[in-house]
CSV table of C-alpha atoms and ligand atoms in Angstrom, one decimal:
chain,number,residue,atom,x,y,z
U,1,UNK,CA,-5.0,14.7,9.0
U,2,UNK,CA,-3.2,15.2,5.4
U,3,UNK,CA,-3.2,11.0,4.2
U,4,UNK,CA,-6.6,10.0,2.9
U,5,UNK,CA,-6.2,5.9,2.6
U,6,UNK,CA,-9.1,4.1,0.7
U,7,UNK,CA,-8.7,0.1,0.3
U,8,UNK,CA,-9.9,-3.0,2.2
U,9,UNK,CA,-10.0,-3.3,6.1
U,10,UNK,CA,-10.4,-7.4,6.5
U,11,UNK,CA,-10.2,-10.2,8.9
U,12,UNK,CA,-7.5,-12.4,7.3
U,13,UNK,CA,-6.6,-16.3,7.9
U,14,UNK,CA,-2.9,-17.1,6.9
U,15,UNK,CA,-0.5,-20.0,6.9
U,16,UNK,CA,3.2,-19.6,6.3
U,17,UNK,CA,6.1,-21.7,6.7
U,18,UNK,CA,6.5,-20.1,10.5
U,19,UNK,CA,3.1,-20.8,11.6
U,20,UNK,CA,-0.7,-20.4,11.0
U,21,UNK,CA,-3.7,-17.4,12.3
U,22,UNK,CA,-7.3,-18.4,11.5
U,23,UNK,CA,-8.3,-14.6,11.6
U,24,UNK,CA,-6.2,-11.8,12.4
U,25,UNK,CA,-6.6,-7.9,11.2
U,26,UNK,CA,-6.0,-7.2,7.6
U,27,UNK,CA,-6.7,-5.5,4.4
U,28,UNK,CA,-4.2,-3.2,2.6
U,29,UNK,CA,-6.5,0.1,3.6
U,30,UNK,CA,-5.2,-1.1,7.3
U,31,UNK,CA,-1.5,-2.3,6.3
U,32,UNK,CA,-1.1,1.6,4.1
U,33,UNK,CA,-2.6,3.5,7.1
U,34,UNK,CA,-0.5,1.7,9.9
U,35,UNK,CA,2.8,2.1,8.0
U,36,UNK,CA,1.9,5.8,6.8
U,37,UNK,CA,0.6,6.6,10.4
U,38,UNK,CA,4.4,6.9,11.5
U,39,UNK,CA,4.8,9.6,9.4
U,40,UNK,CA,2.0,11.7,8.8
U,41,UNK,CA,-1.8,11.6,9.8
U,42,UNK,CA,-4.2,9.5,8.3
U,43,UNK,CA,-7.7,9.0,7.8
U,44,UNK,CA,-9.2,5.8,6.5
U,45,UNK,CA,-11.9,4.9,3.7
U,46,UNK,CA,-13.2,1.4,4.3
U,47,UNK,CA,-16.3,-0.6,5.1
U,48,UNK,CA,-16.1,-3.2,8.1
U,49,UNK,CA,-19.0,-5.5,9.2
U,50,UNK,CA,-20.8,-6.3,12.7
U,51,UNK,CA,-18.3,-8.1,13.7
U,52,UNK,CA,-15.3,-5.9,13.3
U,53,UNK,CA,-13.8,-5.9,16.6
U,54,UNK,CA,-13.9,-2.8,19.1
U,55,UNK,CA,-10.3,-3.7,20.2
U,56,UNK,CA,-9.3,-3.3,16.5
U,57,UNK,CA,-10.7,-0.2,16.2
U,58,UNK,CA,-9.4,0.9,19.6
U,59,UNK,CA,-5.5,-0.1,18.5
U,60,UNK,CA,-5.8,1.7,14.9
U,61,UNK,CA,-7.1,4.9,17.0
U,62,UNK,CA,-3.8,4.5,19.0
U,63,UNK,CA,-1.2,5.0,16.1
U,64,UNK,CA,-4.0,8.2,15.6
U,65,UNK,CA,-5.5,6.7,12.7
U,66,UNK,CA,-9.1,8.9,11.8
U,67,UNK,CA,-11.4,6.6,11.5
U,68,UNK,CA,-14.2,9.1,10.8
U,69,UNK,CA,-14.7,7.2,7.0
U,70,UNK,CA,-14.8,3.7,8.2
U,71,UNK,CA,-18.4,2.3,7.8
U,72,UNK,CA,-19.7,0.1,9.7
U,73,UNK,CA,-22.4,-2.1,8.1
U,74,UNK,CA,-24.9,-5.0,9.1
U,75,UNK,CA,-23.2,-8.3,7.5
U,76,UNK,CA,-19.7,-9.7,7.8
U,77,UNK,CA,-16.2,-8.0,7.4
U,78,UNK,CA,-14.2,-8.8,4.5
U,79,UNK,CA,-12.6,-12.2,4.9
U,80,UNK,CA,-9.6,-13.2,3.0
U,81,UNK,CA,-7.0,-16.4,3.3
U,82,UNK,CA,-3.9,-17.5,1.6
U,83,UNK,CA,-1.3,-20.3,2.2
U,84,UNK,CA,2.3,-19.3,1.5
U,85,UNK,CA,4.8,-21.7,-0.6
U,86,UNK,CA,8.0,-22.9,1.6
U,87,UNK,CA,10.6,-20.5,-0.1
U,88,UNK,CA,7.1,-17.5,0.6
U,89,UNK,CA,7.8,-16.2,-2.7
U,90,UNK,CA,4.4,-17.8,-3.9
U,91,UNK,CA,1.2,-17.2,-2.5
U,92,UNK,CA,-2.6,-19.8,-3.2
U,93,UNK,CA,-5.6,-17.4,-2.1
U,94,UNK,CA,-8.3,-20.0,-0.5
U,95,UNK,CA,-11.2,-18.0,0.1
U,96,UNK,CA,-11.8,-14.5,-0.7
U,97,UNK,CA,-15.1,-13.2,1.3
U,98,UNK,CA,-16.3,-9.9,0.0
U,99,UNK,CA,-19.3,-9.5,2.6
U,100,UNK,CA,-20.2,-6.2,3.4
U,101,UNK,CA,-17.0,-5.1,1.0
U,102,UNK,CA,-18.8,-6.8,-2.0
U,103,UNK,CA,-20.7,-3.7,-2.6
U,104,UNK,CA,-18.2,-0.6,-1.0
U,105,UNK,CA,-19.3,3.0,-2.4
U,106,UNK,CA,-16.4,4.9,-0.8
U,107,UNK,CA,-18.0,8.5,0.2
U,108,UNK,CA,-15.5,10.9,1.4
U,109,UNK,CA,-16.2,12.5,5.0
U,110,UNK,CA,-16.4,16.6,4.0
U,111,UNK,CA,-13.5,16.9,6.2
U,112,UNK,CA,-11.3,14.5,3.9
U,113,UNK,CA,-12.3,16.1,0.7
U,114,UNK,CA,-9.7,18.6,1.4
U,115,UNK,CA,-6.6,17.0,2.5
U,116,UNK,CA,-3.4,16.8,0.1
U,117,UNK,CA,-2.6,13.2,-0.2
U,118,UNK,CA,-4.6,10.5,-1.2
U,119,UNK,CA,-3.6,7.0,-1.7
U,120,UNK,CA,-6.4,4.6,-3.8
U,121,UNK,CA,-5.8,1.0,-2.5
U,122,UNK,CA,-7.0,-1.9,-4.4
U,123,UNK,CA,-10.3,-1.3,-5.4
U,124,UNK,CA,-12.5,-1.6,-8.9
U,125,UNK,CA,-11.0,1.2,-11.2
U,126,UNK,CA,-14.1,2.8,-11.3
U,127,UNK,CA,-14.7,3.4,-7.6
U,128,UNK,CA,-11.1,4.9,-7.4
U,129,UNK,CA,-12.0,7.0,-9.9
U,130,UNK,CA,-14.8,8.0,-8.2
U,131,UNK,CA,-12.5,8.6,-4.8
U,132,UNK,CA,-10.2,10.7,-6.6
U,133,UNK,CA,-13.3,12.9,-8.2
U,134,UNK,CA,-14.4,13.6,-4.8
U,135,UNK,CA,-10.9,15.4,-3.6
U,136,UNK,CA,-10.9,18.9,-3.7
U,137,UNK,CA,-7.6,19.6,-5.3
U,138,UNK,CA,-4.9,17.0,-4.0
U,139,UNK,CA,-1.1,17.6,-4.3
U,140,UNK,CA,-0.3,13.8,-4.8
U,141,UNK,CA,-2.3,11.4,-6.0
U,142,UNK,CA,-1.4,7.7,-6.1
U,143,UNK,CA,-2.4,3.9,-6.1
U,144,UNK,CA,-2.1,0.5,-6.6
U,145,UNK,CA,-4.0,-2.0,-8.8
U,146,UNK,CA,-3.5,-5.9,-9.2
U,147,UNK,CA,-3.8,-8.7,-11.8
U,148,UNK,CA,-7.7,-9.1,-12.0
U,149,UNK,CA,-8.3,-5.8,-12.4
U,150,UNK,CA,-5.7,-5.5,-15.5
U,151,UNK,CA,-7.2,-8.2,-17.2
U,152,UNK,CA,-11.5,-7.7,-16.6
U,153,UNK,CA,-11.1,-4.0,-16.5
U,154,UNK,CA,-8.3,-2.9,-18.4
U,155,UNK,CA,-10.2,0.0,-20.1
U,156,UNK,CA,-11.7,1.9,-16.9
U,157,UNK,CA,-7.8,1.1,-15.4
U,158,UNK,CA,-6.9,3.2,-18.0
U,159,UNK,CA,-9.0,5.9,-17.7
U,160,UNK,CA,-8.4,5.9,-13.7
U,161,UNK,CA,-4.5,6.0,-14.1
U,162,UNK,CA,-4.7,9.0,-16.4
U,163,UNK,CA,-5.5,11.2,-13.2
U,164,UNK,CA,-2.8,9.6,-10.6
U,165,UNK,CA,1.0,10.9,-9.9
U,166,UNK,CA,2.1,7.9,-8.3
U,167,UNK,CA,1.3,4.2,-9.2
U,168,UNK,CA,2.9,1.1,-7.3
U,169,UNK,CA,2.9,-2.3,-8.5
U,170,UNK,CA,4.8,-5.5,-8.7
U,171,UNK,CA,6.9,-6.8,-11.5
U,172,UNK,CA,4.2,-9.4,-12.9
U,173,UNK,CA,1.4,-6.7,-13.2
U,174,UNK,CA,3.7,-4.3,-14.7
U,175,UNK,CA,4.4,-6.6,-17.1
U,176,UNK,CA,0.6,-7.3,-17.7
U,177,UNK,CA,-0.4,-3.7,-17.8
U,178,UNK,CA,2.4,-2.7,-19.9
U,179,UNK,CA,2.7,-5.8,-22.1
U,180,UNK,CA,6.7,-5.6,-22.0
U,181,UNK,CA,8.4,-8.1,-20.3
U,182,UNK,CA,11.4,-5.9,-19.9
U,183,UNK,CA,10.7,-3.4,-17.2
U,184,UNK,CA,12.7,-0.6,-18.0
U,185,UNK,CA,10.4,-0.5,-21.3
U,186,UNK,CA,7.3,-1.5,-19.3
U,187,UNK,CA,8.2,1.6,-16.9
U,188,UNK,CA,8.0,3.8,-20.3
U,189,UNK,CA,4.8,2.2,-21.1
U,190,UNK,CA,3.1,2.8,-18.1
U,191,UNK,CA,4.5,6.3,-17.2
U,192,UNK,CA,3.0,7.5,-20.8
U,193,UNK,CA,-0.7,6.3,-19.5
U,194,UNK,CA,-0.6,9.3,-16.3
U,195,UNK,CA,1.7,8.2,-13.7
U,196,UNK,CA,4.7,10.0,-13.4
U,197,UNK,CA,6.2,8.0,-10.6
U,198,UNK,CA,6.4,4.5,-11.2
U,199,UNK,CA,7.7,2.3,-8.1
U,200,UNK,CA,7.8,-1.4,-9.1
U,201,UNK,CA,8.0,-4.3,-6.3
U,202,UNK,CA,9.9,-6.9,-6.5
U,203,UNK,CA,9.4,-8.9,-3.5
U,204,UNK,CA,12.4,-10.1,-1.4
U,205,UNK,CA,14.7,-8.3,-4.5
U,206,UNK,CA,14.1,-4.3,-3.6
U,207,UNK,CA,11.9,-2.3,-5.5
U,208,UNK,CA,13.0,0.0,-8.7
U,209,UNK,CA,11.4,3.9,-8.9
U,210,UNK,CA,11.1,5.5,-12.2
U,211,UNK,CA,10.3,8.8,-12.5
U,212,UNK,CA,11.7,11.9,-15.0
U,213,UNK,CA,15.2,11.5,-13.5
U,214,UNK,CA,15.8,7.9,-14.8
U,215,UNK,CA,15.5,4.5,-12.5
U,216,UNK,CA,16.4,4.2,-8.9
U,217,UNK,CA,17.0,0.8,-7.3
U,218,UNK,CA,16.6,-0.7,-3.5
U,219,UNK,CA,17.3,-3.7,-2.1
U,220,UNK,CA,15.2,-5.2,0.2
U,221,UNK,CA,16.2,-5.5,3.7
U,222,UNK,CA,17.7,-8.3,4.2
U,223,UNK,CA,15.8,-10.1,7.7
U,224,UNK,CA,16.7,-13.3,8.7
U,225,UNK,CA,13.0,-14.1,9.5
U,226,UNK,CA,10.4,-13.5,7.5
U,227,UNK,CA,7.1,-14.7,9.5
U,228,UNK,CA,4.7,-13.9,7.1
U,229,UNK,CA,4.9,-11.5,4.4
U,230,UNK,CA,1.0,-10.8,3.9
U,231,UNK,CA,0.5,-6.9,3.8
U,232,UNK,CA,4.6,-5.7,3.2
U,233,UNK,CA,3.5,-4.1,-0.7
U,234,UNK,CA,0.9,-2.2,1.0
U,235,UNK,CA,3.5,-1.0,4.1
U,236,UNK,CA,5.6,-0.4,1.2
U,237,UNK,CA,3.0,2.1,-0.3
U,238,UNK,CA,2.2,3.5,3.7
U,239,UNK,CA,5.9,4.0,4.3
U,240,UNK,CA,6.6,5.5,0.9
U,241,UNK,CA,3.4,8.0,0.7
U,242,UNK,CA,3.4,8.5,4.3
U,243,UNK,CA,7.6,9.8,4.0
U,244,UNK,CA,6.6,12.0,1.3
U,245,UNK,CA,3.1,13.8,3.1
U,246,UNK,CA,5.5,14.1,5.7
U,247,UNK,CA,7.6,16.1,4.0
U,248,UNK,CA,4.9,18.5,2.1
U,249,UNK,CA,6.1,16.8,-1.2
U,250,UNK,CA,4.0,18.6,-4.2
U,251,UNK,CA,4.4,17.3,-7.5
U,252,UNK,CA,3.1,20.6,-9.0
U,253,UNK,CA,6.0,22.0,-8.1
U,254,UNK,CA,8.2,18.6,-8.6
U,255,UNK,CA,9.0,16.7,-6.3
U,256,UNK,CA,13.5,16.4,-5.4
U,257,UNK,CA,14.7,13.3,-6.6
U,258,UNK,CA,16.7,12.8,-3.2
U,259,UNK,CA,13.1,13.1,-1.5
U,260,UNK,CA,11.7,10.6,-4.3
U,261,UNK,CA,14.9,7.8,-3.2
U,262,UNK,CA,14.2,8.5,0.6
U,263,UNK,CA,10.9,7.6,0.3
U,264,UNK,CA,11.3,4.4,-1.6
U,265,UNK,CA,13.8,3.5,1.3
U,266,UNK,CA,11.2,4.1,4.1
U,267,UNK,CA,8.9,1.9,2.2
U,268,UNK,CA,11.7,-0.4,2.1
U,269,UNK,CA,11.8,-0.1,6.1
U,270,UNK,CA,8.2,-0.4,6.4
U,271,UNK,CA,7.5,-3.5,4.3
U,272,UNK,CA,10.4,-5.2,6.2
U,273,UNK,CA,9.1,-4.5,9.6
U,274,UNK,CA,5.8,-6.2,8.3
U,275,UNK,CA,7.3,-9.4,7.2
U,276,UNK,CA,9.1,-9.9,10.8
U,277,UNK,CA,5.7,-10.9,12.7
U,278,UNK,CA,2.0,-12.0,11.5
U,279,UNK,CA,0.0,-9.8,10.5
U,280,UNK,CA,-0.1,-6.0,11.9
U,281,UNK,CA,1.6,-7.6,15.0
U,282,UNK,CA,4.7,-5.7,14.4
U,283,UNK,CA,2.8,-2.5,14.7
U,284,UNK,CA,2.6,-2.9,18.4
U,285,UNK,CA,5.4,-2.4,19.8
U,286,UNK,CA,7.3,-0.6,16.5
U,287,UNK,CA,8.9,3.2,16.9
U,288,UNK,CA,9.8,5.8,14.7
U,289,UNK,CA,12.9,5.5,16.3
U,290,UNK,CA,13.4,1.7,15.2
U,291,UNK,CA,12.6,2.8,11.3
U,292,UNK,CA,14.9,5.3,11.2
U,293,UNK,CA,17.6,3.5,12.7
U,294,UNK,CA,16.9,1.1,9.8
U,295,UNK,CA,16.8,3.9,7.5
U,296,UNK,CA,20.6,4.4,8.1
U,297,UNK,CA,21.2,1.0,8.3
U,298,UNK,CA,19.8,1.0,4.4
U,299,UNK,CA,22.3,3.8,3.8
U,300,UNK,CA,25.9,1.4,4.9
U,301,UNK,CA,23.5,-1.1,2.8
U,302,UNK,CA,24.0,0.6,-0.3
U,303,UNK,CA,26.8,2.6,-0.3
U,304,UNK,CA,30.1,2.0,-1.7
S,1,AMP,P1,-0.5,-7.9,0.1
S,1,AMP,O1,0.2,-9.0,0.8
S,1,AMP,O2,0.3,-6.6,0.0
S,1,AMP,O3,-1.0,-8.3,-1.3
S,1,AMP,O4,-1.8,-7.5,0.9
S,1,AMP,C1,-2.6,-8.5,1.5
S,1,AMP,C2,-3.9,-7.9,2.0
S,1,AMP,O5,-4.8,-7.6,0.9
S,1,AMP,C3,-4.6,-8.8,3.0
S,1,AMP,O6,-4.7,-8.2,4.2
S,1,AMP,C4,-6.0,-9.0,2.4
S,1,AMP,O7,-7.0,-8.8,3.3
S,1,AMP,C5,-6.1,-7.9,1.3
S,1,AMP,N1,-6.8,-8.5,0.1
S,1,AMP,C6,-6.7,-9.7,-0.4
S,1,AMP,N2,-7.5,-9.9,-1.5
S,1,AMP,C7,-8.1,-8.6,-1.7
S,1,AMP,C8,-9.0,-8.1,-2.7
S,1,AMP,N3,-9.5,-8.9,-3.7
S,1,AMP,N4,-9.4,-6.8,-2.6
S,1,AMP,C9,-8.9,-6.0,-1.6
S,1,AMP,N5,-8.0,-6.5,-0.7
S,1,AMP,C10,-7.6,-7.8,-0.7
C-alpha cells in the first residue's frame, strides 16, 4: 500500500436529469480510493454501519483497495441525498445522515502510519489534523475541505492547512477561504496559509493548478453525457494523488512541474469517467488502458 485515503464511505440517493438511485455506494473516501486505486495502492480510513453491504466491500477489495481501516460499527451507514438542477451545474442536498459517521475518530491501522501519501477527505479540521499527526513522516500530504467547514471552523482550518502540501477545492470555497474573488489572488492567499499546491475545480470548466512555477490550466473533458456528476471532485483528487504516489513524487525534494500537469490531467480523466454513469458504476468495467487512452486524447485536446 503507499495511499492512505480518510473521508466518508456512504450510501447515497441521487436524482439527475438522466435518472434517479434511492441508495447506491458513496462517500468521497470511496470515490478518492476507486480513482487512486488505478494507480497506486490504497488503504481506506472510514466508518460504515450494520448495514454496509458485503458485496460493497467485496467490489472495493477487487480494484485491491485495503480495507484494513474501515470500521464497522453498530448503527446506520452514512446516508446522503441531493437532486441536481437541469443544466447539473447546481446541486440541493435533501438529507444528510451522519449515523455511525456522526461521531468518526479516525485511528490509523500501525501498518498505515508508515506509508508516504496521505490524502484527508472532508472531514472536521480537527480530526484531519489529528490523521495527519498520526503519520509517521509522509512525503505528500494533501486534502480537501468545503463551505461549512470554512465558515464554522475557519480557525482549526487554519491551523490544519499549515501542515498539508496539496489542497484541492472548488472556485466558490477558494473564494470563501481566501476572501478574493479573483482567483489568481485567492491562489496567493491560500498558498501563504501551508499548501504549496493549490488545484482549484471548476466543474464542467477544467481545473487550474498553482504551485511555485505559476498557474496551469485544464479543460474538462468534454462528454456528451453526463449521468450524474456526484463524486467527480473527489476522482479528481483519486486520479491526481493517485498519478503522483505512482510516480514516487516527493515534495521534499520538489516535485517536476511536468509531473505536477500530468497529474492534474489524470484527475481530469478520472473525474470524467465518473460523471459518465451513476454513482461508482463506472468503476466496473473501467481499465487503466481506457484512462490513458483518454490521457492522450487530453494531449490533441490542448495542444496547438
Ligand atoms: P462530490 O460530488 O465530489 O461533492 O462528492 C459527493 C460525495 O460526498 C457523496 O458520495 C456523499 O456521500 C459525500 N458527502 C456528502 N456530504 C458529505 C459530508 N457532509 N461529509 C462527508 N461526505 C459527504
Amino acid at each position: 500500500m503507499s495511499l492512505v485515503v480518510v473521508g466518508s464511505v456512504a450510501y447515497d440517493g441521487v436524482q439527475t436529469p438522466h435518472g434517479q438511485r434511492e441508495r447506491m455506494l458513496g462517500g468521497a473516501c470511496t470515490y478518492v480510493a476507486l480513482a487512486a486505486s488505478y494507480f497506486t495502492r490504497v488503504g481506506v480510513v472510514g466508518v460504515v454501519g450494520e448495514d454496509f453491504d458485503p458485496a460493497d466491500r467485496r467490489f472495493l477489495e477487487e480494484r485491491g483497495i485495503d480495507l484494513a481501516g474501515l470500521e464497522q460499527k453498530p448503527g446506520k451507514t452514512f446516508y446522503w441525498s441531493g437532486v441536481y438542477s437541469e443544466d447539473m451545474n447546481d446541486r440541493v442536498t435533501l438529507r444528510t445522515e451522519l449515523n455511525v459517521f456522526g461521531d468518526f475518530q479516525p485511528e490509523l491501522p500501525p501498518g498505515y502510519r508508515r506509508q508516504p501519501y496521505l490524502f484527508l477527505g472532508n472531514i472536521q479540521p480537527e480530526l484531519q489534523r489529528r490523521v495527519r499527526e498520526q503519520m509517521e513522516s509522509p512525503r505528500l500530504v494533501g486534502g480537501d475541505t468545503m463551505n461549512y467547514w470554512i465558515e464554522s471552523r475557519r480557525e482549526a482550518l487554519l491551523e490544519t492547512l499549515a501542515g498539508w502540501h496539496v489542497l484541492l477545492i472548488n472556485d466558490s470555497e477558494a473564494r470563501l477561504l481566501s476572501g478574493e474573488r479573483n482567483l489568481r489572488r485567492a491562489s496567493e492567499r491560500i498558498r501563504s496559509l501551508g499548501p504549496r499546491i493549490l488545484v482549484i475545480k471548476r466543474g464542467e470548466h477544467g481545473a487550474v493548478l498553482f504551485a511555485d512555477e505559476g498557474p496551469f490550466l485544464a479543460p474538462a473533458y468534454p462528454l456528451d453525457t453526463v449521468a450524474d456528476p456526484t463524486g467527480a471532485g473527489d476522482c479528481f483528487a483519486g486520479g491526481f494523488f493517485g498519478y503522483l504516489a505512482e510516480q514516487g513524487a516527493d515534495l521534499r525534494d520538489g516535485i517536476e512541474r511536468r509531473l505536477l500537469r500530468r497529474a492534474v490531467i489524470y484527475g481530469s480523466v478520472m473525474g470524467s469517467f465518473c460523471c459518465e454513469r451513476f454513482g461508482v458504476e463506472r468503476f466496473r468495467t473501467l481499465t487503466r488502458a481506457e484512462i490513458d487512452a483518454r490521457f492522450k486524447e487530453f494531449k490533441e485536446l490542448t495542444e496547438f
